[in-house]
Amino acid sequence: MRLIVPLQGVVQGRGGLILGSIIPGALYYFFQLYLKRCRSAKPNSNPPSPSSSSAQLADLSRSSSRSNLSSRGSVGPVRVSARANSIAKPNASPYYIGLEMASEDPYDRFDNPDGIMQLGLSENRLSLDLIETWILENLERSMIGGADGHLNISGIATYQPLDGMMEMKIAVAGFMSQVMGTTVSFDPSRLVLTSGATPAIETLCFCLADQGNAFLVPTPYYPGFDRDMKWRTGVELIPVHCRSSDNFALSVTALDQAFNQARKRGQKVRGILISNPSNPIGNMLNKETLYSLLDFAREKNIHIISDEIFAGSTYGSEEFVSMAEILESEDFDKNRVHIIYGLSKDLSLPGFRVGVIYSFNTSVLAAAKKLARFSSVSAPTQRILISMLSDTRFIQRYIETTRERIKKMYVAFAAGLKQLGIECTKSSAGLYCWADMSGLIRPYNEKGELELWDKLLKIGKINITPGSACHCIEPGWFRCCFTMLAEEDIPVVIKRIQRVVET
Amino acid sequence: MLSRKARLDAHGEDSSYFLGWKEYEKNAYDDVQNPTGIIQMGLAENQLSFDLLESWLASNQDAARLTRNGESVFRELALFQDYHGLPDFKNELVEFMAEIRGNKVNFDPRKLVLMAGATSANETLTFCIAESGDAFLLPTPYYPGFDRDLKWRTGVEIVPIHCSSSNGFKVTKCALEEAYQQAHKLSLNVKGVLITNPSNPLGTTMGRDELNDLIGFAVAKKIHIISDEIYSGTVFDHPSFISIMEALMDRKLQDTDLWSRVHIVYSLSKDLGLPGFRVGMIYSNNETVVSAATKMSSFGLISSQTQYLLSKILSDKKFTRNYMKENRKRLKTRRDMIVAALRDAGIGCLKSNAGLFCWVDMRHLLSSNTFDAEMELWKKILREAGLNISPGASCHCSEPGWFRICFANMSEDTLNLSMQRIKALVGRIQQCRRGRVTHQDSGCNSRRRSFSKWVLNLCSYDREPDR
């Protein structure tokens, strides 16, 4: 259907030309529209019998591919939703491509020494041995054993509160406090448990924003946010660029600018999403920054979501300061602050699927509690973790040991990169470092960065995450996760990078 | 400050379904601590066969300890968060599902997507199939949870397909067409029909004719069929269960377009009595749906530890066969108990062959043929008899007077007690009616019917035709 727009006549302002071109144009337009409506409204007069379905099938297949091209699911025969079509497509982001390739050909020192080394997944494997020992010694008793040794499955088999058992909330609240240095305590009744931090953040988005609303997110940020916060909620993310000149520190001026620009575009900003400790940088926000953020949020009447999932994975000299700690000591409007947490990083248990929404806002908690039905934590897993997290002596030993091991790896890895002339930003937390390879890319832009990434993946057999996947505005930065490696693997990594860089 | 959805959600809990729950939580029955408390008969949970699972766990320490042949598998499980699911678990699941269907259908593990519970599976499938503002047709009465699970975050609407007691609440061609037209009147684009087979709350399975009518309808309108088959393993009586896949295969529709528009939702919450484990799944022949749902499952992955434990349980075929057989036997015994006891109290039930509940006819106890009278009766049953049951209105039943009563989530003694309470209440209601001819009584209403006429009605209703 062609749209005839007699612009010329209108622009030149000649009435005759306007009428002479618009009227036939309009008539033609409406005639086309009428024809189209007739075609699509024509009902199937007879339901096809099974034997005549092949002809039907041919017709239907053609229109099926047509609807895959357009994003309107309601034109032609009923298909799947536009959302499904877009999500089902293979993900083009190097973050996901790299993860997939590395998982298909994983490096193993003995079994597959030519495989791809995985430095693109922020997973902590350094202290699994401690947890493994605990599990071997305590598991069966903790999962279903009764006091008299008699097995009792009803405690894990039956329906449990869908936002988590109270004992689990108490245990997790205690763990959060322990892991953040016991400078702050968490109230179990303000927790909603979800099957991982991924649904936690999506659920929070559903509670705080309507479709089309936006969140300000400092860059570079975790690539998963694009999926978690946007896919099904219809929410937008507005990047607020941070630069290496400030060590990628967050500036309230930049937030303010981004907020005003959004307002000019007619976009309603509902909140700010920060990750603290930051992923992918690895730095922590200090008290002053947190205070300024709260002031900014209050001034604009928006929410703050603080993703603190790496809070326990610190190795520098600075102490981690949670949003909760700030709010405890100051008289701020607590209703606008929400914390995301989980056991995937600090406790190295991503497979067990435990995420946390912590909020001071009772309405948000009430809504999140109900939405938690779509992402509940498995009861047998809760039982084990209640036992483990309540063993505070073990947890203390685990936290201290993990920190030491992360620090050791960080120092060794950063030193290795330095040998190649690659500097990392000063970081004190997280399971990765933020490496500056801008001197190694040619040309100095995203294309050059992706070329280097590609070479490192396919030739060097190393998967690291390029800054563009994290929306970094400066090309050449890469996130390298080092906690999936053993210490002996570091020289191998360095050598492989060297090989690629020198060709 | 909050989203529209959150503000709506915050005020959603004033329906009777939830009121009953709240009262129960305040005053829960306990045979020792609180023998006059409220007995929970509104929860479709299967607690009848825990002993079988417990004895399996006692003799299979490996599985609970996360070891395989003495070697720890903990490390791989701790790190396993692949949304494609644990392969062993999926392989066992498809075999388990096939066995429930008498091996008349085979399932491909690559078409199975795991989710944290059928609740999550239903919502995800809705996200994959429909846009906001589209509609699904659902036969009434239906599970009250669908109003949340299918609609809340998806923005999809439900248009009811009205079924009536005149034909045992079966879905008819006429009812399907009427619902479709109704959706059009409301300017809603119908994307599919969602059936629960075996039905919740009816406890019946769909017959061959019914399924064929549905298939014909879906072909004609070019829409999807979602078959929620989470009670498929609880079929304890004739007729046997016919899965939607079996019905399609019998009509040789595997190579047609409809094949890629049929999806099954399943779970282990009812058949294995493990709702706390949060194990649900989507089975679909549609590649796009499988691919999109797999990625969306990131929002509700099943704990790897749970997947491992269940893969071990399901791999013990001797155990699962025995469990299913024994479980069905126990369910049938319970069902027979409750039906007999209700009959004794002058109350009839819809003839059922599956599920963890009965669909009970208390129309004769209503003061008037209205939903207000149904609510009045429900409150009486809650407050005077101390039983939390589900009124038909909460299931969108189009006729007042029907209730769902669950029988598998309590001990036999508790069930007997609940039946005694019902009988006593019915006696009081009928005495009240007999005595109200000459004076107003605050506890009774004023509608006149003779006692003998009611008894006659009950007798003729009780004589259900043999299937």
CSV table of C-alpha atoms in Angstrom, one decimal, chain B residues 86-99 107 109 112 266 268 281 307-317 320:
chain,number,residue,atom,x,y,z
B,86,LEU,CA,20.4,-30.6,33.6
B,87,PRO,CA,20.4,-33.1,30.7
B,88,ASP,CA,19.9,-36.2,32.9
B,89,PHE,CA,16.9,-34.6,34.6
B,90,LYS,CA,15.2,-33.7,31.3
B,91,ASN,CA,15.8,-37.2,29.9
B,92,GLU,CA,14.2,-38.7,32.9
B,93,LEU,CA,11.3,-36.3,32.8
B,94,VAL,CA,10.3,-37.1,29.2
B,95,GLU,CA,10.3,-40.8,30.0
B,96,PHE,CA,8.2,-40.1,33.1
B,97,MET,CA,5.8,-38.1,31.2
B,98,ALA,CA,5.5,-40.7,28.4
B,99,GLU,CA,4.9,-43.4,31.0
B,107,PHE,CA,8.5,-36.6,24.2
B,109,PRO,CA,13.9,-33.5,25.8
B,112,LEU,CA,11.2,-29.3,27.1
B,266,TYR,CA,3.5,-29.9,33.4
B,268,LEU,CA,5.9,-32.4,39.7
B,281,MET,CA,8.0,-27.2,32.6
B,307,GLN,CA,17.2,-31.1,39.5
B,308,TYR,CA,19.9,-33.6,40.4
B,309,LEU,CA,17.9,-35.1,43.3
B,310,LEU,CA,14.8,-35.6,41.1
B,311,SER,CA,16.8,-37.0,38.2
B,312,LYS,CA,17.9,-39.7,40.6
B,313,ILE,CA,14.4,-40.4,41.9
B,314,LEU,CA,13.0,-40.6,38.4
B,315,SER,CA,15.8,-42.8,37.1
B,316,ASP,CA,14.6,-45.5,39.6
B,317,LYS,CA,11.8,-46.7,37.3
B,320,THR,CA,8.3,-44.4,40.2
